[in-house]
XYZ file of N, CA and C in Angstrom:
357
model
N 275.530 293.015 -50.747
C 274.541 291.581 -51.250
C 273.855 291.710 -49.949
N 272.385 291.595 -50.306
C 271.076 291.585 -49.823
C 270.143 290.146 -50.232
N 270.122 289.163 -49.150
C 268.857 288.066 -49.496
C 267.647 288.576 -48.364
N 266.921 287.639 -49.664
C 265.282 287.739 -49.137
C 264.558 286.624 -49.083
N 264.829 285.985 -47.977
C 263.912 284.752 -48.070
C 262.113 284.738 -47.770
N 261.726 283.782 -48.674
C 260.230 283.822 -48.285
C 259.595 282.657 -48.831
N 258.588 282.076 -48.272
C 257.912 280.854 -48.783
C 257.361 279.950 -47.380
N 257.516 280.243 -46.495
C 257.392 279.110 -45.476
C 256.490 279.522 -45.010
N 255.720 278.348 -44.121
C 254.358 278.520 -43.680
C 254.182 276.965 -43.072
N 253.162 276.548 -43.309
C 252.461 275.458 -41.992
C 251.994 274.440 -43.061
N 252.800 272.858 -43.114
C 252.371 271.995 -43.894
C 252.374 270.288 -43.095
N 251.032 270.163 -43.465
C 251.384 268.429 -43.359
C 251.927 267.326 -43.550
N 252.579 266.301 -42.759
C 253.483 265.733 -43.450
C 253.470 265.048 -44.696
N 254.267 264.586 -45.408
C 254.030 264.408 -46.357
C 253.721 265.411 -47.412
N 253.727 266.961 -47.284
C 253.750 267.664 -48.413
C 254.850 268.790 -48.919
N 254.702 269.005 -49.662
C 255.494 270.076 -50.054
C 255.342 271.984 -49.793
N 256.491 272.410 -49.629
C 256.835 274.249 -50.137
C 258.040 274.383 -51.228
N 258.408 275.849 -51.363
C 259.032 275.779 -51.916
C 259.685 277.147 -51.421
N 260.791 277.575 -51.105
C 261.358 278.429 -50.440
C 261.985 279.716 -51.547
N 261.888 280.429 -51.652
C 262.793 281.620 -52.451
C 263.694 282.789 -51.869
N 265.011 282.422 -52.486
C 265.588 283.835 -51.565
C 265.827 284.377 -52.851
N 265.472 285.703 -53.045
C 266.062 286.922 -53.516
C 267.193 287.935 -53.246
N 268.137 287.340 -54.193
C 269.817 287.772 -54.160
C 270.066 289.480 -54.737
N 270.397 290.166 -53.989
C 270.883 290.961 -55.054
C 272.185 292.060 -54.455
N 272.811 293.034 -55.639
C 274.143 293.128 -54.817
C 275.228 293.245 -56.192
N 275.862 293.680 -56.153
C 277.427 293.722 -57.489
C 278.138 293.152 -57.610
N 277.611 292.226 -56.002
C 278.731 290.967 -56.785
C 278.249 289.547 -55.999
N 276.587 289.523 -56.361
C 276.244 288.339 -55.903
C 276.457 287.463 -56.722
N 276.446 287.226 -57.978
C 277.040 286.332 -59.241
C 277.766 285.894 -58.566
N 278.848 286.226 -57.925
C 280.132 285.289 -58.026
C 280.252 284.495 -55.934
N 279.157 284.472 -55.621
C 278.830 283.361 -54.833
C 278.043 282.485 -54.676
N 278.258 281.648 -53.900
C 277.063 280.831 -53.866
C 276.347 280.966 -52.796
N 274.821 280.318 -53.037
C 273.876 280.798 -52.328
C 273.406 279.271 -51.807
N 272.448 279.931 -50.604
C 272.301 277.850 -50.117
C 271.122 278.413 -49.225
N 271.269 277.506 -48.244
C 270.133 277.617 -47.339
C 270.406 276.592 -45.866
N 270.434 277.471 -45.198
C 270.759 276.994 -43.805
C 269.077 276.578 -42.631
N 269.307 275.939 -41.628
C 268.273 275.687 -40.869
C 268.625 275.805 -39.332
N 267.630 276.555 -38.444
C 267.897 276.180 -36.842
C 266.286 275.589 -36.424
N 266.900 274.181 -36.188
C 265.160 273.821 -35.377
C 265.716 274.001 -33.857
N 264.038 274.167 -33.261
C 263.925 274.541 -31.461
C 264.825 273.711 -30.876
N 265.864 274.910 -29.918
C 266.559 274.078 -29.524
C 267.586 273.485 -29.796
N 268.728 273.271 -31.257
C 269.138 272.996 -31.923
C 270.401 274.105 -32.632
N 271.323 273.690 -32.800
C 272.467 274.482 -33.396
C 271.955 274.654 -35.132
N 272.099 275.952 -35.956
C 271.750 275.981 -36.863
C 272.591 275.133 -38.093
N 272.068 274.782 -38.685
C 272.993 273.775 -39.924
C 272.467 274.045 -41.338
N 273.718 273.141 -42.191
C 273.444 273.668 -43.649
C 272.523 272.589 -44.211
N 271.955 272.976 -45.003
C 270.644 272.002 -45.633
C 271.066 272.028 -46.991
N 271.135 272.891 -48.155
C 271.571 272.957 -49.477
C 271.770 273.743 -49.725
N 272.883 274.039 -50.952
C 273.459 275.058 -51.171
C 273.727 274.660 -52.910
N 274.264 275.717 -53.767
C 274.607 275.899 -54.777
C 275.422 276.624 -55.285
N 276.580 276.405 -56.302
C 277.483 277.640 -56.725
C 277.482 278.515 -57.484
N 277.947 279.061 -57.658
C 278.121 280.738 -58.204
C 276.863 280.588 -59.418
N 276.676 281.728 -60.175
C 276.193 281.898 -61.289
C 276.695 281.079 -62.415
N 276.134 280.035 -63.343
C 276.976 280.033 -64.281
C 277.733 278.397 -64.243
N 277.661 277.724 -63.342
C 278.327 277.188 -62.466
C 277.176 275.787 -62.144
N 276.463 275.894 -60.916
C 275.110 275.148 -60.329
C 275.687 273.725 -60.063
N 277.169 273.443 -59.464
C 277.014 272.724 -58.506
C 276.331 272.261 -57.301
N 275.619 271.667 -56.725
C 274.867 271.485 -55.705
C 275.296 270.544 -54.400
N 274.731 271.136 -54.004
C 275.032 270.165 -52.489
C 274.406 270.003 -50.993
N 274.236 268.619 -50.754
C 273.130 268.539 -49.766
C 273.416 267.856 -48.511
N 272.526 268.010 -47.624
C 272.955 267.330 -45.840
C 272.257 266.393 -46.279
N 272.891 265.165 -45.642
C 272.444 263.454 -45.757
C 270.305 263.725 -45.530
N 270.649 264.687 -44.151
C 268.851 264.418 -44.041
C 268.036 264.749 -44.830
N 268.250 265.491 -46.067
C 267.249 266.440 -46.642
C 267.882 265.326 -48.455
N 268.416 264.748 -48.695
C 269.124 264.360 -49.813
C 268.078 263.501 -50.139
N 267.718 263.651 -51.601
C 266.863 263.006 -52.063
C 265.461 263.354 -52.414
N 265.117 264.300 -51.109
C 263.361 265.105 -50.801
C 263.498 266.724 -51.239
N 264.714 267.267 -51.182
C 264.629 268.595 -51.321
C 265.650 268.817 -52.708
N 265.226 269.894 -53.581
C 266.131 269.970 -54.643
C 266.221 271.815 -54.457
N 267.594 271.868 -55.281
C 267.894 273.781 -54.845
C 268.224 274.093 -56.184
N 267.854 275.500 -56.474
C 268.078 275.580 -58.051
C 267.944 277.484 -58.430
N 268.748 277.751 -59.016
C 269.203 279.212 -59.264
C 268.509 279.496 -60.844
N 267.835 280.867 -60.723
C 268.000 281.038 -61.772
C 269.159 282.025 -62.175
N 269.864 282.164 -63.436
C 270.822 282.947 -63.985
C 270.335 284.147 -63.578
N 269.143 284.480 -64.062
C 268.727 285.836 -64.660
C 268.486 286.863 -63.785
N 268.661 286.150 -62.452
C 268.008 287.288 -61.260
C 268.748 286.922 -59.990
N 269.375 285.580 -59.874
C 270.125 285.004 -59.031
C 269.141 284.720 -57.674
N 268.151 284.248 -57.904
C 267.162 283.667 -57.335
C 266.755 282.491 -57.333
N 267.213 282.053 -55.623
C 267.845 280.892 -55.135
C 266.317 279.776 -55.191
N 266.268 278.803 -55.434
C 264.734 278.338 -55.011
C 265.177 276.966 -53.938
N 264.713 276.567 -52.983
C 264.361 275.176 -52.677
C 263.150 274.537 -53.009
N 263.139 273.876 -53.354
C 261.896 273.002 -53.574
C 261.982 271.689 -52.415
N 260.697 271.477 -51.380
C 260.818 270.959 -50.371
C 259.971 269.988 -50.751
N 259.951 268.203 -51.074
C 259.269 267.655 -50.510
C 259.057 266.285 -49.992
N 258.000 265.498 -49.839
C 257.940 264.441 -49.051
C 258.705 265.070 -47.141
N 257.719 266.304 -47.164
C 258.212 267.021 -45.639
C 258.003 266.117 -44.141
N 259.091 266.149 -43.588
C 258.624 265.712 -42.162
C 258.680 266.233 -40.590
N 257.991 266.120 -39.791
C 258.346 267.150 -38.813
C 259.435 267.286 -38.744
N 260.722 266.453 -38.572
C 262.079 267.373 -38.415
C 262.526 268.079 -39.038
N 261.855 268.605 -40.019
C 262.005 269.734 -40.696
C 261.703 270.893 -40.690
N 261.104 271.176 -39.457
C 260.406 271.937 -38.945
C 261.659 272.797 -38.406
N 261.730 274.113 -38.568
C 263.067 274.770 -38.450
C 262.702 276.251 -39.241
N 263.307 277.006 -38.453
C 263.735 278.797 -39.301
C 264.595 278.445 -40.450
N 263.935 278.724 -41.691
C 265.608 278.539 -42.669
C 265.923 279.967 -43.106
N 267.195 279.658 -43.003
C 267.476 281.352 -43.206
C 268.579 280.885 -44.366
N 268.789 282.440 -45.738
C 269.154 282.028 -46.844
C 270.806 283.003 -46.260
N 272.116 282.071 -47.362
C 272.807 282.916 -47.266
C 273.702 282.538 -48.376
N 274.853 283.705 -48.307
C 275.797 283.565 -49.327
C 277.163 283.622 -49.198
N 278.137 283.038 -49.869
C 279.243 282.725 -49.426
C 280.052 281.598 -50.644
N 281.357 281.839 -49.918
C 282.167 281.146 -50.956
C 281.648 279.432 -50.837
N 282.240 279.562 -52.093
C 281.963 277.658 -51.986
C 282.601 276.889 -51.807
N 282.610 275.934 -51.056
C 280.848 274.465 -50.872
C 279.964 275.392 -49.965
N 280.068 276.408 -49.511
C 279.296 276.780 -48.682
C 279.392 276.725 -47.388
N 280.365 276.124 -46.731
C 280.075 275.755 -45.213
C 279.888 276.763 -44.369
N 279.754 278.080 -44.641
C 279.110 278.809 -43.940
C 278.722 280.269 -44.563
N 277.893 280.988 -44.304
C 277.503 282.178 -44.949
C 278.392 283.775 -44.480
N 278.760 284.320 -45.603
C 279.516 285.885 -45.492
C 277.919 286.462 -45.042
N 277.198 286.341 -45.735
C 276.032 287.174 -46.137
C 274.592 286.355 -45.733
N 273.577 286.998 -44.291
C 272.529 286.172 -44.149
C 271.208 286.917 -44.211
N 270.439 286.251 -44.966
C 269.026 287.158 -45.057
C 267.631 286.482 -43.167
N 267.150 287.197 -43.681
C 266.147 286.951 -41.845
C 265.630 285.457 -42.622
N 265.197 285.001 -41.644
C 265.071 283.219 -41.842
C 262.790 283.327 -42.236
N 262.676 282.276 -42.533
C 261.307 282.113 -43.067
C 261.139 280.975 -42.421
N 260.036 280.626 -41.200
C 259.697 279.411 -40.599
C 259.014 278.765 -41.667
N 259.526 277.442 -41.147
C 258.953 275.997 -41.898
C 258.309 275.197 -40.961
N 256.883 274.799 -40.680
C 255.902 274.186 -39.827
C 255.396 272.925 -40.264
N 256.010 271.914 -39.721
C 255.221 270.333 -40.825
C 254.834 269.578 -39.431
N 253.445 269.265 -39.802
C 252.884 268.776 -38.757
C 252.604 267.197 -38.948
N 252.353 266.758 -38.015
C 252.328 265.586 -38.182
C 251.093 264.786 -38.087
């Protein structure tokens, strides 16, 4: 399984960004895919996840619930994270991961993409 994350950048507080995770590999459809993030000086934490192709259950960290939306294209297993009402505390490197549901950890990881929210 290979994961390629993109879409990070610099945005002002209150703004929006959409991250993409292009997932490939013979078994990728069977895995949940999601996003973890690591802020400077902090441990990596779960942000959002979506279950395997065709099921589509979702799970969010309390800190992003109501502001972030995760979705999955069944045709190609690309996963999106729409991030609205961004806050400076959302600043982090965001990592795409694949693993068994409910995705408490990742079996496969992509390289991170940096999201910076200015106040």
